[in-house]
Amino acid sequence: MSGPAPGANPTVHYSLFSRVLAVVWIVVAVLLLADLFLRGRGPEIWLYGAVLVASVALVYLVWLRPRIVVTERGLRVINPLRETFVPWAAVRWVDVVDVLRVHTTDGVVRSWPLRETKRARVRDNLRREGGFMDGPDEEDPRGMRPMDRAALQLRQDAERHKARPLAGPIRDIDEAGPAALGAEDRPQTMVSVEVVVIAGAVAVLVAAALLLA
């Protein structure tokens, strides 16, 4: 499932189900941490606490962080470890097979969180891609499946922004994300600094907990 975040600028597409699971687990982990440090005894509580914190970091990276952000300059495709910025000029098509895919001048960028959940639907999408079935006609977006509706919205966004392109290099990460810096008309991919910082902090925490346990 996906849904746009409130507000028209920017529009964010994400997995609503994954975000709900992430929030539920984070709440559970916080309660477990509180109980651990209030009632726990012995040095092993540091190790258990580090494992809970590591699980929260993992849930954030895998379930809460991934999304697609529509900006004035292009698409930010944010996956658990990497972020790809696709300028509007490089967007050729957006479709759904097993996941939502952005076809670009340099290949296909897959959105990890935005995926089709029904196997029968995935098989139909694969048959269409292989030319064994006709593609569906454009229909009322209100009657479309969430992933198809998201793909349609992104195609419409690409057409609209291509008609009114913004000129000049991107120099501000607030404008279109860190992967967009210096981008012109080709996609750029990077490992987010956020991911490096979180992974490093968790590694240090676990190492410290092992020393204290």
Short mmCIF file of C-alpha atoms in Angstrom, two decimals:
data_model
loop_
_atom_site.label_atom_id
_atom_site.label_comp_id
_atom_site.label_asym_id
_atom_site.label_seq_id
_atom_site.Cartn_x
_atom_site.Cartn_y
_atom_site.Cartn_z
CA MET A 1 0.00 0.00 0.00
CA SER A 2 1.07 3.57 -0.43
CA GLY A 3 -0.22 6.97 0.38
CA PRO A 4 0.73 10.57 -0.15
CA ALA A 5 1.81 12.49 2.90
CA PRO A 6 -0.35 15.46 3.88
CA GLY A 7 0.37 18.57 1.88
CA ALA A 8 0.91 19.08 -1.81
CA ASN A 9 4.60 19.99 -1.73
CA PRO A 10 6.38 17.68 -1.64
CA THR A 11 4.31 14.58 -2.28
CA VAL A 12 5.59 11.42 -0.58
CA HIS A 13 4.68 7.86 -1.56
CA TYR A 14 5.36 5.17 1.03
CA SER A 15 4.21 1.82 2.35
CA LEU A 16 1.52 2.59 4.91
CA PHE A 17 1.48 -0.99 6.22
CA SER A 18 5.24 -1.00 6.82
CA ARG A 19 5.09 2.34 8.61
CA VAL A 20 2.34 1.12 10.92
CA LEU A 21 4.40 -1.98 11.76
CA ALA A 22 7.45 0.20 12.37
CA VAL A 23 5.63 2.52 14.76
CA VAL A 24 4.12 -0.44 16.64
CA TRP A 25 7.52 -2.10 17.09
CA ILE A 26 9.21 1.15 18.15
CA VAL A 27 6.55 1.65 20.84
CA VAL A 28 6.99 -1.96 22.02
CA ALA A 29 10.78 -1.61 22.06
CA VAL A 30 10.62 1.60 24.10
CA LEU A 31 8.33 -0.10 26.65
CA LEU A 32 10.68 -3.10 26.83
CA LEU A 33 13.68 -0.81 27.31
CA ALA A 34 11.92 1.05 30.13
CA ASP A 35 11.00 -2.22 31.82
CA LEU A 36 14.53 -3.58 31.33
CA PHE A 37 16.24 -0.65 33.03
CA LEU A 38 13.61 -0.31 35.77
CA ARG A 39 13.50 -3.95 36.79
CA GLY A 40 16.53 -5.56 35.16
CA ARG A 41 19.53 -6.71 37.16
CA GLY A 42 23.09 -7.52 36.21
CA PRO A 43 25.44 -6.37 33.46
CA GLU A 44 23.54 -8.31 30.78
CA ILE A 45 20.87 -5.59 30.70
CA TRP A 46 23.28 -3.50 28.64
CA LEU A 47 23.47 -6.20 25.99
CA TYR A 48 19.70 -6.69 25.93
CA GLY A 49 19.24 -2.94 25.72
CA ALA A 50 21.70 -2.67 22.84
CA VAL A 51 19.84 -5.42 20.95
CA LEU A 52 16.55 -3.54 21.38
CA VAL A 53 18.10 -0.28 20.18
CA ALA A 54 19.64 -2.09 17.21
CA SER A 55 16.22 -3.53 16.34
CA VAL A 56 14.70 -0.04 16.40
CA ALA A 57 17.45 1.22 14.06
CA LEU A 58 16.88 -1.72 11.71
CA VAL A 59 13.11 -1.16 11.69
CA TYR A 60 13.65 2.52 10.94
CA LEU A 61 15.97 1.80 8.01
CA VAL A 62 13.88 -1.02 6.52
CA TRP A 63 10.28 0.01 7.24
CA LEU A 64 10.10 3.69 8.18
CA ARG A 65 12.74 5.47 6.10
CA PRO A 66 12.08 4.11 2.56
CA ARG A 67 9.84 6.26 0.36
CA ILE A 68 9.61 8.16 -2.92
CA VAL A 69 9.61 11.95 -2.67
CA VAL A 70 8.37 14.12 -5.54
CA THR A 71 10.38 17.36 -5.77
CA GLU A 72 10.47 20.20 -8.27
CA ARG A 73 13.73 18.82 -9.65
CA GLY A 74 13.02 15.10 -9.80
CA LEU A 75 12.28 11.95 -7.81
CA ARG A 76 14.06 10.90 -4.62
CA VAL A 77 13.85 7.10 -4.52
CA ILE A 78 14.86 6.30 -0.93
CA ASN A 79 15.52 2.61 -0.21
CA PRO A 80 16.83 1.12 3.06
CA LEU A 81 20.53 1.68 2.32
CA ARG A 82 20.72 3.78 -0.81
CA GLU A 83 19.06 6.87 -2.21
CA THR A 84 18.73 7.58 -5.93
CA PHE A 85 17.84 10.95 -7.36
CA VAL A 86 16.21 10.80 -10.80
CA PRO A 87 15.95 14.19 -12.58
CA TRP A 88 12.67 14.67 -14.42
CA ALA A 89 14.54 14.78 -17.73
CA ALA A 90 15.78 11.23 -17.08
CA VAL A 91 12.34 9.73 -16.27
CA ARG A 92 11.09 7.64 -19.18
CA TRP A 93 8.23 5.67 -17.58
CA VAL A 94 6.93 4.48 -14.21
CA ASP A 95 5.24 1.09 -13.81
CA VAL A 96 4.62 -1.74 -11.36
CA VAL A 97 5.65 -5.38 -11.66
CA ASP A 98 6.58 -6.83 -8.26
CA VAL A 99 7.71 -3.38 -7.10
CA LEU A 100 7.22 0.13 -8.42
CA ARG A 101 9.89 0.88 -11.02
CA VAL A 102 11.17 4.15 -12.43
CA HIS A 103 12.55 3.65 -15.95
CA THR A 104 15.37 6.10 -16.64
CA THR A 105 17.90 6.91 -19.34
CA ASP A 106 20.45 4.83 -17.39
CA GLY A 107 18.28 1.84 -16.50
CA VAL A 108 15.58 0.92 -14.00
CA VAL A 109 15.40 2.22 -10.44
CA ARG A 110 13.33 -0.02 -8.16
CA SER A 111 11.49 1.32 -5.12
CA TRP A 112 11.99 -1.23 -2.35
CA PRO A 113 8.99 -0.30 -0.14
CA LEU A 114 6.37 0.20 -2.86
CA ARG A 115 5.47 -3.31 -3.93
CA GLU A 116 2.54 -5.31 -5.26
CA THR A 117 1.32 -7.72 -2.61
CA LYS A 118 -0.90 -10.07 -4.64
CA ARG A 119 0.95 -12.86 -6.50
CA ALA A 120 -1.73 -13.10 -9.19
CA ARG A 121 -1.32 -9.41 -9.88
CA VAL A 122 2.47 -9.78 -10.14
CA ARG A 123 2.04 -12.65 -12.63
CA ASP A 124 -0.30 -10.50 -14.74
CA ASN A 125 2.20 -7.63 -14.67
CA LEU A 126 5.00 -9.97 -15.79
CA ARG A 127 2.86 -11.28 -18.66
CA ARG A 128 2.17 -7.73 -19.81
CA GLU A 129 5.85 -6.89 -19.63
CA GLY A 130 6.64 -9.96 -21.73
CA GLY A 131 4.03 -9.01 -24.30
CA PHE A 132 1.66 -11.88 -23.49
CA MET A 133 -1.18 -9.61 -22.33
CA ASP A 134 -2.50 -6.22 -23.33
CA GLY A 135 -1.85 -3.41 -20.90
CA PRO A 136 -4.81 -1.97 -19.01
CA ASP A 137 -6.52 1.11 -20.37
CA GLU A 138 -6.30 4.27 -18.29
CA GLU A 139 -9.06 4.14 -15.73
CA ASP A 140 -10.46 6.25 -12.94
CA PRO A 141 -7.64 6.56 -10.35
CA ARG A 142 -10.18 6.10 -7.57
CA GLY A 143 -10.76 2.53 -8.75
CA MET A 144 -7.09 1.62 -9.25
CA ARG A 145 -4.93 -0.45 -6.92
CA PRO A 146 -2.65 1.64 -4.67
CA MET A 147 0.57 0.81 -6.54
CA ASP A 148 -0.97 1.46 -9.97
CA ARG A 149 -2.37 4.75 -8.70
CA ALA A 150 1.05 5.78 -7.37
CA ALA A 151 2.69 4.91 -10.72
CA LEU A 152 0.05 6.93 -12.59
CA GLN A 153 0.57 9.93 -10.33
CA LEU A 154 4.33 9.77 -10.83
CA ARG A 155 3.94 9.59 -14.62
CA GLN A 156 1.67 12.64 -14.49
CA ASP A 157 4.17 14.45 -12.26
CA ALA A 158 6.96 13.68 -14.74
CA GLU A 159 4.95 15.05 -17.67
CA ARG A 160 4.06 18.21 -15.77
CA HIS A 161 7.59 18.96 -14.61
CA LYS A 162 9.14 18.18 -18.00
CA ALA A 163 6.87 20.81 -19.51
CA ARG A 164 8.25 23.40 -17.06
CA PRO A 165 11.83 22.36 -16.28
CA LEU A 166 13.94 24.24 -13.74
CA ALA A 167 17.36 25.27 -15.02
CA GLY A 168 20.73 25.25 -13.29
CA PRO A 169 22.61 22.79 -11.09
CA ILE A 170 21.28 21.64 -7.73
CA ARG A 171 23.40 23.00 -4.88
CA ASP A 172 21.10 22.67 -1.84
CA ILE A 173 20.20 19.28 -0.30
CA ASP A 174 16.97 20.76 1.03
CA GLU A 175 15.84 21.25 -2.56
CA ALA A 176 15.95 17.60 -3.69
CA GLY A 177 18.01 15.54 -1.25
CA PRO A 178 21.74 14.81 -0.92
CA ALA A 179 21.91 12.46 -3.93
CA ALA A 180 20.83 15.35 -6.17
CA LEU A 181 23.85 17.57 -5.52
CA GLY A 182 25.46 18.42 -8.83
CA ALA A 183 22.95 16.35 -10.80
CA GLU A 184 22.08 17.55 -14.27
CA ASP A 185 20.13 15.14 -16.46
CA ARG A 186 21.20 11.67 -15.24
CA PRO A 187 20.28 9.66 -12.12
CA GLN A 188 22.68 9.69 -9.19
CA THR A 189 22.88 7.10 -6.38
CA MET A 190 24.54 7.34 -3.00
CA VAL A 191 24.63 5.64 0.37
CA SER A 192 22.96 8.15 2.68
CA VAL A 193 25.02 9.75 5.43
CA GLU A 194 22.05 9.02 7.68
CA VAL A 195 22.50 5.28 7.08
CA VAL A 196 26.24 5.45 7.79
CA VAL A 197 25.69 7.41 11.01
CA ILE A 198 22.96 5.04 12.27
CA ALA A 199 24.94 1.91 11.39
CA GLY A 200 28.09 3.30 13.01
CA ALA A 201 26.26 4.37 16.17
CA VAL A 202 24.61 0.95 16.53
CA ALA A 203 27.95 -0.82 16.01
CA VAL A 204 29.59 1.31 18.71
CA LEU A 205 26.65 0.73 21.08
CA VAL A 206 26.72 -3.04 20.61
CA ALA A 207 30.51 -3.14 21.07
CA ALA A 208 30.23 -1.10 24.27
CA ALA A 209 27.42 -3.35 25.56
CA LEU A 210 29.54 -6.46 24.95
CA LEU A 211 32.37 -4.92 26.97
CA LEU A 212 30.03 -4.03 29.83
CA ALA A 213 28.14 -7.36 29.85
#
